[in-house]
mmCIF file of C-alpha atoms in Angstrom:
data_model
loop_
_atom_site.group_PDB
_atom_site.id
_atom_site.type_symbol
_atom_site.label_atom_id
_atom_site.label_comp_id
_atom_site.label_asym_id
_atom_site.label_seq_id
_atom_site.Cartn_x
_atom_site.Cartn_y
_atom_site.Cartn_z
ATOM 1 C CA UNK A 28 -13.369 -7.169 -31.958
ATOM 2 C CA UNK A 29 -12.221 -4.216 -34.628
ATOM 3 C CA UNK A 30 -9.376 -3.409 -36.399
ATOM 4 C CA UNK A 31 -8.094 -0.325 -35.735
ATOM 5 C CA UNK A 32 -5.496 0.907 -38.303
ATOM 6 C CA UNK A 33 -3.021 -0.649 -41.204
ATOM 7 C CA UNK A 34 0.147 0.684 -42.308
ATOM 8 C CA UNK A 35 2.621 -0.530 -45.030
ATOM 9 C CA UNK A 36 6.167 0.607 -45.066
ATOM 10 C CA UNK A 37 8.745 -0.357 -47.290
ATOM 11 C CA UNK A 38 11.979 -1.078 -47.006
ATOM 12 C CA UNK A 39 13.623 2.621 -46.486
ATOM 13 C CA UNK A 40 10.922 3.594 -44.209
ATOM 14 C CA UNK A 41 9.044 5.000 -46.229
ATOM 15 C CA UNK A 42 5.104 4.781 -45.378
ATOM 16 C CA UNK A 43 3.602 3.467 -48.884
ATOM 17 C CA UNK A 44 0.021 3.131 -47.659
ATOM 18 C CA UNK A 45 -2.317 3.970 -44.556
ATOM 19 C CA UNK A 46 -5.706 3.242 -43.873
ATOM 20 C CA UNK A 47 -8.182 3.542 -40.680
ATOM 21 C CA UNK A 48 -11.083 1.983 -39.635
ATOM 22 C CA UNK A 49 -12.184 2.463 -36.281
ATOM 23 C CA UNK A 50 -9.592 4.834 -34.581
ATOM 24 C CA UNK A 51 -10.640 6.433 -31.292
ATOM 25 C CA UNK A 52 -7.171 8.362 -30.863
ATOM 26 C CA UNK A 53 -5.086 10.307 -32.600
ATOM 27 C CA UNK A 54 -1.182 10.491 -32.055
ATOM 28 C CA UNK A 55 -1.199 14.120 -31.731
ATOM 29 C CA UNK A 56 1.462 14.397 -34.306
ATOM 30 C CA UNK A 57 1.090 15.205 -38.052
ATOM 31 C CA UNK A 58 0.599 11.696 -39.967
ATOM 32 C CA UNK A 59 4.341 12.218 -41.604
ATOM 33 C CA UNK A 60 6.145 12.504 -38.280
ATOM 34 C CA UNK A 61 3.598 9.569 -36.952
ATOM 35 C CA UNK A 62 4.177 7.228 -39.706
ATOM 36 C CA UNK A 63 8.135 8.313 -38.695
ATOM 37 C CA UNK A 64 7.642 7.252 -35.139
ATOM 38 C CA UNK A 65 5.601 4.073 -35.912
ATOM 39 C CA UNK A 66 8.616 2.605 -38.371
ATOM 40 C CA UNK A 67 11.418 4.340 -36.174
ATOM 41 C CA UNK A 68 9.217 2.387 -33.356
ATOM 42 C CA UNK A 69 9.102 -1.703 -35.328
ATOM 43 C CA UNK A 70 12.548 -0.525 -36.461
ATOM 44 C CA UNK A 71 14.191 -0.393 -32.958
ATOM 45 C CA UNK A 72 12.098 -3.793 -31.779
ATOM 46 C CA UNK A 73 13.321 -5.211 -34.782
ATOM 47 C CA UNK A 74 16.852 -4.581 -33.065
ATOM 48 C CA UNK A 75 15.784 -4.938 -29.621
ATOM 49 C CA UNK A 76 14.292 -8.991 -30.251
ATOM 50 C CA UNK A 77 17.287 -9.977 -32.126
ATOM 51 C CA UNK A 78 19.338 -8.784 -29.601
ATOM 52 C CA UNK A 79 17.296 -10.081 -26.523
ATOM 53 C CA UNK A 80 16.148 -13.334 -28.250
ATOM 54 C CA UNK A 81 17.579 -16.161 -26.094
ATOM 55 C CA UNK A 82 17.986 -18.896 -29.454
ATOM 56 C CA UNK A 83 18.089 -18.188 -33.053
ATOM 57 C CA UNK A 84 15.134 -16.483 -34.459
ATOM 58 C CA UNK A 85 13.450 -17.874 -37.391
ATOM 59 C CA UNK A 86 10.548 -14.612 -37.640
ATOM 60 C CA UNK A 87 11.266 -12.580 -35.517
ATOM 61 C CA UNK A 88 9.464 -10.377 -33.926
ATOM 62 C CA UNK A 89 5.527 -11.305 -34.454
ATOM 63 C CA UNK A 90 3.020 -8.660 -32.279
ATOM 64 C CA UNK A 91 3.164 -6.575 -29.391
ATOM 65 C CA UNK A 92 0.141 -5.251 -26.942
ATOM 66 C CA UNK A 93 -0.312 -3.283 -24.569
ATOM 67 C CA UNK A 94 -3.805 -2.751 -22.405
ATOM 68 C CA UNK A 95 -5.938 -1.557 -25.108
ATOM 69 C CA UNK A 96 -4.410 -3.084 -28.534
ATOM 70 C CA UNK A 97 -2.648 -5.036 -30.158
ATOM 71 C CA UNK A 98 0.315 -4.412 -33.231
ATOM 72 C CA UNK A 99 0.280 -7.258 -35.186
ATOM 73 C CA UNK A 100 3.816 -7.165 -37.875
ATOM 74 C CA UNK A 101 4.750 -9.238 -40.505
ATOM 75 C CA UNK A 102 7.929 -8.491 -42.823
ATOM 76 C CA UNK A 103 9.065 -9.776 -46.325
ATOM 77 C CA UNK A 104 12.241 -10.854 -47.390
ATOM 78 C CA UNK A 105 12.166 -7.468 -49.887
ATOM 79 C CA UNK A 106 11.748 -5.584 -46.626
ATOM 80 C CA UNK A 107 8.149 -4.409 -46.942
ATOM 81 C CA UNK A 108 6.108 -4.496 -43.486
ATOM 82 C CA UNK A 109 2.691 -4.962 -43.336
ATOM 83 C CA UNK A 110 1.503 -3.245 -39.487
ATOM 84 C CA UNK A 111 -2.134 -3.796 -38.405
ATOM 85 C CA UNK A 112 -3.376 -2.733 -34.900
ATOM 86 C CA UNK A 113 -6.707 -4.659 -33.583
ATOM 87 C CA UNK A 114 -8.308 -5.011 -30.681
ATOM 88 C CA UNK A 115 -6.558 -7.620 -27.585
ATOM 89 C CA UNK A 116 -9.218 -10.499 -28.598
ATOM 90 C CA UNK A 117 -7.692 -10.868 -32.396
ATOM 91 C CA UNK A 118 -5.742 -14.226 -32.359
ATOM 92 C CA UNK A 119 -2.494 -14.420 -34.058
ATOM 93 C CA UNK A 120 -3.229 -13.017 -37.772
ATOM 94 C CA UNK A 121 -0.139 -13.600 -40.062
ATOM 95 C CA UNK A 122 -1.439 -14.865 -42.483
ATOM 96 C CA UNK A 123 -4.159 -12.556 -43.029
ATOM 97 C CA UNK A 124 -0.692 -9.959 -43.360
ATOM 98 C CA UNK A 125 0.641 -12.070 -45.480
ATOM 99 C CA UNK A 126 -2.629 -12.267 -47.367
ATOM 100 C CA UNK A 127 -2.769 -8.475 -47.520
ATOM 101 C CA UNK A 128 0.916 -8.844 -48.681
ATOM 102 C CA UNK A 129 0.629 -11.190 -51.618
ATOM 103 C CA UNK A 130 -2.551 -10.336 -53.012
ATOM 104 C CA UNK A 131 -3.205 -7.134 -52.574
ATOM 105 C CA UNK A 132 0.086 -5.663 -52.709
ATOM 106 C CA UNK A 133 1.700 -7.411 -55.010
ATOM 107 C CA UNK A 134 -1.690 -8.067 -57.428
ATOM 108 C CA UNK A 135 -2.551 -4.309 -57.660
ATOM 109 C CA UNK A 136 0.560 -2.628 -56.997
ATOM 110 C CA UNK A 137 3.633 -4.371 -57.809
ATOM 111 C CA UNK A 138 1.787 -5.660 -61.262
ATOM 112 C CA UNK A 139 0.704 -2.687 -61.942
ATOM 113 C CA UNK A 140 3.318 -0.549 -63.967
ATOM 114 C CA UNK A 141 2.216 3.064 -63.335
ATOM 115 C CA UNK A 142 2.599 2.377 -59.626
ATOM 116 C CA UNK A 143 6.299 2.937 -58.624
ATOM 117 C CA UNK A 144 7.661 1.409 -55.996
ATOM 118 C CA UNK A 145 8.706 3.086 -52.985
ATOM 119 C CA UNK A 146 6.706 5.905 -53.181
ATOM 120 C CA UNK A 147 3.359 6.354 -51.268
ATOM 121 C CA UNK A 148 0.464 4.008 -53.269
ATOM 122 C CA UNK A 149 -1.989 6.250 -55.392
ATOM 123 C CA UNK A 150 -4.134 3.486 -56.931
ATOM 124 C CA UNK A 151 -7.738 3.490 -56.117
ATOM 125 C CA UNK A 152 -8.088 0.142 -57.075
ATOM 126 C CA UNK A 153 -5.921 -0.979 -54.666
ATOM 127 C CA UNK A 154 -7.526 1.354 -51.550
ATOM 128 C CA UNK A 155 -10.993 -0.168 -52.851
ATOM 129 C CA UNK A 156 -9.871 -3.829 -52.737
ATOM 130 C CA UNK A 157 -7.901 -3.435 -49.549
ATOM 131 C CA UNK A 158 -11.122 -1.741 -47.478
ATOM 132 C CA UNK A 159 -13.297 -4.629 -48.723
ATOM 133 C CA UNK A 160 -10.548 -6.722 -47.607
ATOM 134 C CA UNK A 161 -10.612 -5.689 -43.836
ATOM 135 C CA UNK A 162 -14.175 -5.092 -43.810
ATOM 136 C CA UNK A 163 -14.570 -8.727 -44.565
ATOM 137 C CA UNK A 164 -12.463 -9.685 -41.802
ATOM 138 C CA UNK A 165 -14.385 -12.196 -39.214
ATOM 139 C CA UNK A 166 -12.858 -9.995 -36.680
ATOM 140 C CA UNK A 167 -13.829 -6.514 -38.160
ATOM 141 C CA UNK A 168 -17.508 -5.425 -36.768
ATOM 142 C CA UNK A 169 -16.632 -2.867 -34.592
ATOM 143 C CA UNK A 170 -17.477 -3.388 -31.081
ATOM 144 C CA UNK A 171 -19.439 -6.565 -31.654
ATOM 145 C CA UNK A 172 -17.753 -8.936 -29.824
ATOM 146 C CA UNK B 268 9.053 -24.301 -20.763
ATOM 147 C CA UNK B 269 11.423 -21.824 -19.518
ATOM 148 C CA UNK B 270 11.968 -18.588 -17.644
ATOM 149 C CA UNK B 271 15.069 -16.811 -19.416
ATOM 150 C CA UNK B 272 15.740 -13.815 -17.779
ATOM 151 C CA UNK B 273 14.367 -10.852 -15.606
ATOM 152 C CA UNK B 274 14.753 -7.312 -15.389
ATOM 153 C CA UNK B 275 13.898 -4.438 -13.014
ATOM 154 C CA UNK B 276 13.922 -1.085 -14.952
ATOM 155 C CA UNK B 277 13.367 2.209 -12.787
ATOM 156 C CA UNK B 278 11.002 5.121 -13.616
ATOM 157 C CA UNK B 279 14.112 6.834 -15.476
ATOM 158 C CA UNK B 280 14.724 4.150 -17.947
ATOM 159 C CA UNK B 281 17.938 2.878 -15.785
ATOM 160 C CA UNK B 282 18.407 -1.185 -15.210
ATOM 161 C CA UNK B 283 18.754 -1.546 -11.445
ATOM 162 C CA UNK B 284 18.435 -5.455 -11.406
ATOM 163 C CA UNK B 285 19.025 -7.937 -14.197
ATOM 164 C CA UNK B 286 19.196 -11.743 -13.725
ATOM 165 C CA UNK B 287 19.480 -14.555 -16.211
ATOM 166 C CA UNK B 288 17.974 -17.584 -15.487
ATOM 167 C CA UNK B 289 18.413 -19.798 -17.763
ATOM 168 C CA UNK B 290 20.755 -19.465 -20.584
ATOM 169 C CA UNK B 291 19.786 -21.965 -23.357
ATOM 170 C CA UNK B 292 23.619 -22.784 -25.447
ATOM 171 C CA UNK B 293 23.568 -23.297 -29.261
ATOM 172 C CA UNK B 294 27.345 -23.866 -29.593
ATOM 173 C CA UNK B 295 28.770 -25.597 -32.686
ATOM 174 C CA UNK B 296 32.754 -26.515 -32.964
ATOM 175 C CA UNK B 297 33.843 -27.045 -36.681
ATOM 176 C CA UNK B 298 37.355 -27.518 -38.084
ATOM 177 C CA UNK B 299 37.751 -25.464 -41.152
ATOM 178 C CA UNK B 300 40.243 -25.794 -43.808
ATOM 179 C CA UNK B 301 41.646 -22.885 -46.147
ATOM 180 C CA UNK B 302 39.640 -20.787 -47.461
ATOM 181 C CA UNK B 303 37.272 -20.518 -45.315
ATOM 182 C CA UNK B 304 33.662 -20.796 -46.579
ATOM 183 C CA UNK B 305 32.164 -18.420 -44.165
ATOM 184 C CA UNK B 306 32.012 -14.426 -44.702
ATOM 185 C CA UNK B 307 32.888 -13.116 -41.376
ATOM 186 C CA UNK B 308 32.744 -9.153 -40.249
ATOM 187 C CA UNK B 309 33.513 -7.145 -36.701
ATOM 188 C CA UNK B 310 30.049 -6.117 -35.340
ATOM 189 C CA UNK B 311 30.305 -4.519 -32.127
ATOM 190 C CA UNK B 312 33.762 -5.372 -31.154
ATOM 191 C CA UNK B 313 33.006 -9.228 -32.322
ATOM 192 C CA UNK B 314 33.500 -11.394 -34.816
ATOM 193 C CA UNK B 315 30.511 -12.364 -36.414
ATOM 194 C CA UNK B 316 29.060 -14.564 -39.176
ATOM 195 C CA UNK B 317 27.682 -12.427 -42.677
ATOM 196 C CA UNK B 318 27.040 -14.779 -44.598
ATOM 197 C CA UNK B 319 26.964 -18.606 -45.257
ATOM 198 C CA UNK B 320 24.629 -20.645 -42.363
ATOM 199 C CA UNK B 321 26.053 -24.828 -42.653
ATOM 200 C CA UNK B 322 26.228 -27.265 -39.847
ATOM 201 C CA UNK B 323 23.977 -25.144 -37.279
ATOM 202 C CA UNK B 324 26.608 -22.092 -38.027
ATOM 203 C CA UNK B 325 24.059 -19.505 -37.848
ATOM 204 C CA UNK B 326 24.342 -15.873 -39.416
ATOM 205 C CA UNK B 327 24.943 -13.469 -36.592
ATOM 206 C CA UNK B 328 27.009 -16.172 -34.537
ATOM 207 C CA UNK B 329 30.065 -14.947 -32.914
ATOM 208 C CA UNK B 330 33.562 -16.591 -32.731
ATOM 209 C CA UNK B 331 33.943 -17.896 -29.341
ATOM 210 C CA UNK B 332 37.096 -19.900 -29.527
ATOM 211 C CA UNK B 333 39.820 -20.863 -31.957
ATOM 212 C CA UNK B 334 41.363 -24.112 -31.388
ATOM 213 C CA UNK B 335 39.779 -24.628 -28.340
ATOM 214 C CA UNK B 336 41.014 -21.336 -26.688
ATOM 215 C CA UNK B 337 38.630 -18.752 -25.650
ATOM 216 C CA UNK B 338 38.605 -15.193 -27.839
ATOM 217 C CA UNK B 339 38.937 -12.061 -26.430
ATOM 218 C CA UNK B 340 36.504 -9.607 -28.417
ATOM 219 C CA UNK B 341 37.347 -9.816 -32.004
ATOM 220 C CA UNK B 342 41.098 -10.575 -30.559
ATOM 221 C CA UNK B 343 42.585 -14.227 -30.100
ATOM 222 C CA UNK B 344 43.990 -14.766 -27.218
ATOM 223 C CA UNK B 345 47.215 -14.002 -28.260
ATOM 224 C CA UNK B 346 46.092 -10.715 -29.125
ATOM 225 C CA UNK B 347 46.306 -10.530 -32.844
ATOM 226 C CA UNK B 348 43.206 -9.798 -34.661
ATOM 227 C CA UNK B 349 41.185 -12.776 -35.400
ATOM 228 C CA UNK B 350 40.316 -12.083 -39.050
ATOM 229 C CA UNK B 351 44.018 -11.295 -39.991
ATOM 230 C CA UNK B 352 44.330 -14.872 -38.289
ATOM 231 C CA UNK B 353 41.944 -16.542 -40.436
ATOM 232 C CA UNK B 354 43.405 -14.967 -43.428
ATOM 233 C CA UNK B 355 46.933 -16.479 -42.632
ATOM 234 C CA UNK B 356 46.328 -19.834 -44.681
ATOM 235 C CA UNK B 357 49.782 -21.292 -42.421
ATOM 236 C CA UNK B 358 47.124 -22.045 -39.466
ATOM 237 C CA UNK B 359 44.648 -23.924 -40.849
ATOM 238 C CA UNK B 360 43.548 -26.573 -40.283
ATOM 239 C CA UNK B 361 41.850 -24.349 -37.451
ATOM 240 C CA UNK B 362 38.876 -25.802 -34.870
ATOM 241 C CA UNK B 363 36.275 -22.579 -34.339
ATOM 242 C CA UNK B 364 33.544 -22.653 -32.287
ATOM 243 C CA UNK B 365 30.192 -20.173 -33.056
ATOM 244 C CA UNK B 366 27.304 -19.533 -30.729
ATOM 245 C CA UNK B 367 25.018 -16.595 -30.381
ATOM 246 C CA UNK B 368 26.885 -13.940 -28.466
ATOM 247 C CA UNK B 369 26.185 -13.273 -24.538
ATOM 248 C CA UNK B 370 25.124 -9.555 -23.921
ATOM 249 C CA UNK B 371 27.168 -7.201 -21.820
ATOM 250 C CA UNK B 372 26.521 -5.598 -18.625
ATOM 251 C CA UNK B 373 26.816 -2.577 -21.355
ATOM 252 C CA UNK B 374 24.120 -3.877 -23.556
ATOM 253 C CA UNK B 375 21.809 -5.119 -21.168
ATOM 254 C CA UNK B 376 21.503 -1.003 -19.723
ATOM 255 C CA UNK B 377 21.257 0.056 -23.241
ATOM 256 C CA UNK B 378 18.779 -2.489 -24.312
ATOM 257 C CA UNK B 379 16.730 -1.639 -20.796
ATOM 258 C CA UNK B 380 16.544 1.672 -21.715
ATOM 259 C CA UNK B 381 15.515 0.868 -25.683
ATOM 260 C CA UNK B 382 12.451 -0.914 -23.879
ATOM 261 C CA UNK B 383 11.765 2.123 -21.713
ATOM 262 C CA UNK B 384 11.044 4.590 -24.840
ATOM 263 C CA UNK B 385 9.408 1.209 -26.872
ATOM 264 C CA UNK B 386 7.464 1.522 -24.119
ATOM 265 C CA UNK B 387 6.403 5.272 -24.121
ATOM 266 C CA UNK B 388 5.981 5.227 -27.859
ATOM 267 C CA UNK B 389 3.470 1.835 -27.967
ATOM 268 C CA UNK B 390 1.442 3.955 -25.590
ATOM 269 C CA UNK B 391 1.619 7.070 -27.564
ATOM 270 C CA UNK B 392 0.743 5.539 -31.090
ATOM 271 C CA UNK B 393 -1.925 3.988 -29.345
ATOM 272 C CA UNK B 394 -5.281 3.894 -31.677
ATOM 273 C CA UNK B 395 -7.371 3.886 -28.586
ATOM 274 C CA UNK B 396 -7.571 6.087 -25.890
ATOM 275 C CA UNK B 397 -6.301 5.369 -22.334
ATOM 276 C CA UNK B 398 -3.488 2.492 -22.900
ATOM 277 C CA UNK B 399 -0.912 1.451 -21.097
ATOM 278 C CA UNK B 400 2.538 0.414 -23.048
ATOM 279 C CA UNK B 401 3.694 -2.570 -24.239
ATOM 280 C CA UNK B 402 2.653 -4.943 -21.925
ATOM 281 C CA UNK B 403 3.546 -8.267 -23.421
ATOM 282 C CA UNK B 404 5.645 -8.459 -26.833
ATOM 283 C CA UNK B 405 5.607 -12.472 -28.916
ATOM 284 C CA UNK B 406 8.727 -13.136 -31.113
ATOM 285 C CA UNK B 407 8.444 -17.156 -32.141
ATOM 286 C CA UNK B 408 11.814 -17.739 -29.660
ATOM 287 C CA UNK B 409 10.438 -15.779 -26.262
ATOM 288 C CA UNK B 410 7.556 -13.570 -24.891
ATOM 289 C CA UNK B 411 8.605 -10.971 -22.954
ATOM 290 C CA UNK B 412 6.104 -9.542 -20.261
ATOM 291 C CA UNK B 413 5.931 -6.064 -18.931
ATOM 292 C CA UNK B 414 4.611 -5.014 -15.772
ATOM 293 C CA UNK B 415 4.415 -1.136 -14.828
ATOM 294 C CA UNK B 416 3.467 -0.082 -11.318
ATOM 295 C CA UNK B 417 1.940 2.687 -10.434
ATOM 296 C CA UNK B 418 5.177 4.049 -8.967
ATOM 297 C CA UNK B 419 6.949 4.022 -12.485
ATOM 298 C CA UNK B 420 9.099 0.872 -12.063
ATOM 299 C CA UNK B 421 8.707 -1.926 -14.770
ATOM 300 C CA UNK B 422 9.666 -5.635 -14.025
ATOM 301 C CA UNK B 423 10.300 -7.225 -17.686
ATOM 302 C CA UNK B 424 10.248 -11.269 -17.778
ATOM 303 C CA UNK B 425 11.700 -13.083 -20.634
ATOM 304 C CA UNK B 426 10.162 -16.310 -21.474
ATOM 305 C CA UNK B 427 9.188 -19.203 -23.374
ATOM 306 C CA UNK B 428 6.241 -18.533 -25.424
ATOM 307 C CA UNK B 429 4.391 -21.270 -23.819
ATOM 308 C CA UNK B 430 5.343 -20.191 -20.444
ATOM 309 C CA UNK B 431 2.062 -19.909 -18.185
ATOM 310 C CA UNK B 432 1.951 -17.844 -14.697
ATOM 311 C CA UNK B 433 3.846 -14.951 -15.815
ATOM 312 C CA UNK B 434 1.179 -12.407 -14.905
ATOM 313 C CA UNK B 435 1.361 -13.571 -11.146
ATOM 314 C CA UNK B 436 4.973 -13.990 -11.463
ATOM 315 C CA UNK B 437 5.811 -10.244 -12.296
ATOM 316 C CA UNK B 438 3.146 -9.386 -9.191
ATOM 317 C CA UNK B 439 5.146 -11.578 -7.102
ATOM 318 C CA UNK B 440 8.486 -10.001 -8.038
ATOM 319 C CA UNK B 441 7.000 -6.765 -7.096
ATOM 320 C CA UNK B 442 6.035 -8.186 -3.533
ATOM 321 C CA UNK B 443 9.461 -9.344 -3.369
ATOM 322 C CA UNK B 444 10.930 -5.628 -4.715
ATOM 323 C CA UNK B 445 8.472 -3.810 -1.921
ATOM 324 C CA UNK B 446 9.509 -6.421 1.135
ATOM 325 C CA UNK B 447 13.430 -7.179 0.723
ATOM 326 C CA UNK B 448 14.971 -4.106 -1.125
ATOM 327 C CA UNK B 449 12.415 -0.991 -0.424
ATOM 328 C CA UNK B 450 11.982 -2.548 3.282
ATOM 329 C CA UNK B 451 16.563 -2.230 3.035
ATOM 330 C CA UNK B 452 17.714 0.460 5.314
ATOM 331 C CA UNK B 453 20.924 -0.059 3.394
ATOM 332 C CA UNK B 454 18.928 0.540 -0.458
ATOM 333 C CA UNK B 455 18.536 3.940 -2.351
ATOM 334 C CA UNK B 456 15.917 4.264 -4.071
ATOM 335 C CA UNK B 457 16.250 3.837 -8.140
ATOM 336 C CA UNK B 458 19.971 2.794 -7.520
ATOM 337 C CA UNK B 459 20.961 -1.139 -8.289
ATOM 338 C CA UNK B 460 19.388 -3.334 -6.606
ATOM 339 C CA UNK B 461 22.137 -5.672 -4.178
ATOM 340 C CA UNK B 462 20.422 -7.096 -1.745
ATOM 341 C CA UNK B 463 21.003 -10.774 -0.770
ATOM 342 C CA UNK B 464 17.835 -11.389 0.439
ATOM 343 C CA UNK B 465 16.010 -9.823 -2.607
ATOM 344 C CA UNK B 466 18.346 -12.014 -5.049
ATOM 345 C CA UNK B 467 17.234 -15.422 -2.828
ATOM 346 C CA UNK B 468 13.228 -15.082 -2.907
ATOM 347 C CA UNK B 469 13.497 -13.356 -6.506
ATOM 348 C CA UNK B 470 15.031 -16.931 -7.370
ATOM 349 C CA UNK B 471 13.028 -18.833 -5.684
ATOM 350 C CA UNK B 472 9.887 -17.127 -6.800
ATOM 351 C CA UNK B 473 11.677 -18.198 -10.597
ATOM 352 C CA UNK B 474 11.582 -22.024 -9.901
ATOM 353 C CA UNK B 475 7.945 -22.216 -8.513
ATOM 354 C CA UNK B 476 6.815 -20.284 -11.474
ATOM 355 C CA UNK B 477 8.448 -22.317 -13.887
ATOM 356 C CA UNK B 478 7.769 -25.776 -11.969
ATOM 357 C CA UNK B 479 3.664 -24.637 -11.437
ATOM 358 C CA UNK B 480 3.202 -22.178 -13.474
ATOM 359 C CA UNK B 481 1.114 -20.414 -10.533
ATOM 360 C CA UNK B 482 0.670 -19.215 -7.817
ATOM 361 C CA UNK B 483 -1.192 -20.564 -4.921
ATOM 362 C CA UNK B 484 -3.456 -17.679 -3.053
ATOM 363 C CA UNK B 485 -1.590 -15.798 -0.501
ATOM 364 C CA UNK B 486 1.737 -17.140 -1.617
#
């Protein structure tokens, strides 16, 4: 059980914060054009599910995987994703997102006024609280389970 | 528990076989009086809600039929365009009925070959080494499953997200693919798939899976 990597994009695309943990692979890409093919990626599913979806969606699209890891997505209302990739044995974590989402982000960042919004996140407070965040995770320890 | 729809994607992104199962309707009739209290808008040659969800009406419904008569794209069947219609107050009281659109022959090859670069880019961003693509995806309304073989081909299975048996499901469809239309003297290869005898097992392989769930051994 590990997490892998977290990203947080706003609303325009833009990628406000990255992080990594315990990342075997690199995209082979610089991290700009990455971060541009990771939203360009959720962006298109986004499309995709709401097309494809069968009934009415309530949230949407929720996590994909594929034979190594898993994406797990949650969006705001204001637009603002929160993108974690963990290992295939991590249960459904939304609300640990969500968590992420309401307070970290909006407790260090959005109430903090020398952070503006929609620009990548410079405060070290908020880096320091978010890696103690993951790292407390039940799921974290790399390669324990 | 349901099995919604399947789809048979070649090695070049193309859609070669599509099926839909089971088509689950959300339709709602209303009779509306002027003005009219939703905000509607032409999205891809339909007439579609904006704004303003009431009495199951959702956002992103489409107009299926005024006064009881079928639409024709964002046309009535009389050919005039159906928001200049609706904007005529003279034929109101009008009966509309919304319901999520059905996709096109069009959008079903576009949206099979969206899935084919998802695909390529879920295994590219992948933070570990090795992985496949997108092999299952959750929404809260379906799960679809992915199943690559080796030779390229991916068979994609929309279903509930309770749905159990899927994996052997997708194995079995590829049985089916390898005995009735690879085994066709009459099939070329990565072209649509219309056999007769491919359409009957694929179907029947549909029912046990959703009645079971699985598959026996050797089935």
């Amino acid at each position: 059980m590990t997490v892998h990597n977290l990203y947080i994009f706003d609303r325009n695309g833009a990628c406000l914060h990255y992080s990594e943990w315990n990342r075997k692979k690199q995209a082979g890409i610089s991290k700009e054009e990455e971060f541009k093919l990771m939203y360009g990626m959720l962006f298109s599913i986004r499309s995709f599910v709401s097309k494809m979806s069968p009934l009415d969606m309530k949230d949407g699209f929720l996590s994909f995987q594929t034979s190594r890891y898993k994406l797990h997505y949650y969006e705001t209302p204001t637009g603002v994703k929160v993108v974690m990739n963990t290992d295939l044995g991590v249960p459904n974590c939304r609300d640990v997102l969500h968590q992420i989402y309401s307070t970290l982000y909006v407790e260090y960042i959005v109430k903090n006024p020398l952070c503006p919004l929609g620009e990548s996140l410079r405060s070290e407070l908020f880096n320091s609280r978010l890696d103690s965040f993951i790292k407390a995770l039940p799921f974290f320890s790399a390669r324990a389970g | 528990m349901a099995i919604f729809s399947v789809y048979v994607v070649n090695k070049a992104g193309g859609l070669i076989y599509q099926y839909d199962n089971y088509v689950p309707r959300a339709e709602v009739e209303k009779t509306f009086s002027f003005p009219l209290d939703l905000v509607l808008k032409i999205h891809d040659e339909k007439v579609v809600v904006s704004f303003g969800q009431r009495d199951g009406i959702r956002v992103g419904h489409a107009v299926l039929s005024i006064n009881g008569v079928d639409v024709n794209g964002k046309y009535t069947a009389e050919g005039k365009e159906i928001i200049e219609y609706l904007k005529d107050a003279t034929n109101y009281p009008v009966s509309i009925r919304f319901g999520r659109a059905r996709l096109t022959s069009n959008e079903k090859l576009m949206l099979a070959s969206m899935f084919h670069s998802l695909f390529a880019i879920g295994s590219q961003l992948s933070p570990e080494t090795g992985s496949s693509g997108i092999e299952m995806l959750e929404t809260d309304s379906f799960k679809l499953h992915c199943f690559q073989t080796l030779t390229g081909i991916k068979f994609i299975v929309l279903a509930d997200p309770r749905q159990a048996g899927i994996d052997a499901l997708l194995r079995k469809m590829y049985e089916i693919y390898s005995d009735f239309a690879l085994k066709n003297p009459f099939y070329s290869l990565e072209m649509p798939i219309r056999c007769e005898l491919f359409d009957q097992n694929l179907k029947s392989a549909l029912e046990i899976a959703e009645k079971a769930g699985t598959f026996g051994p050797g089935s």
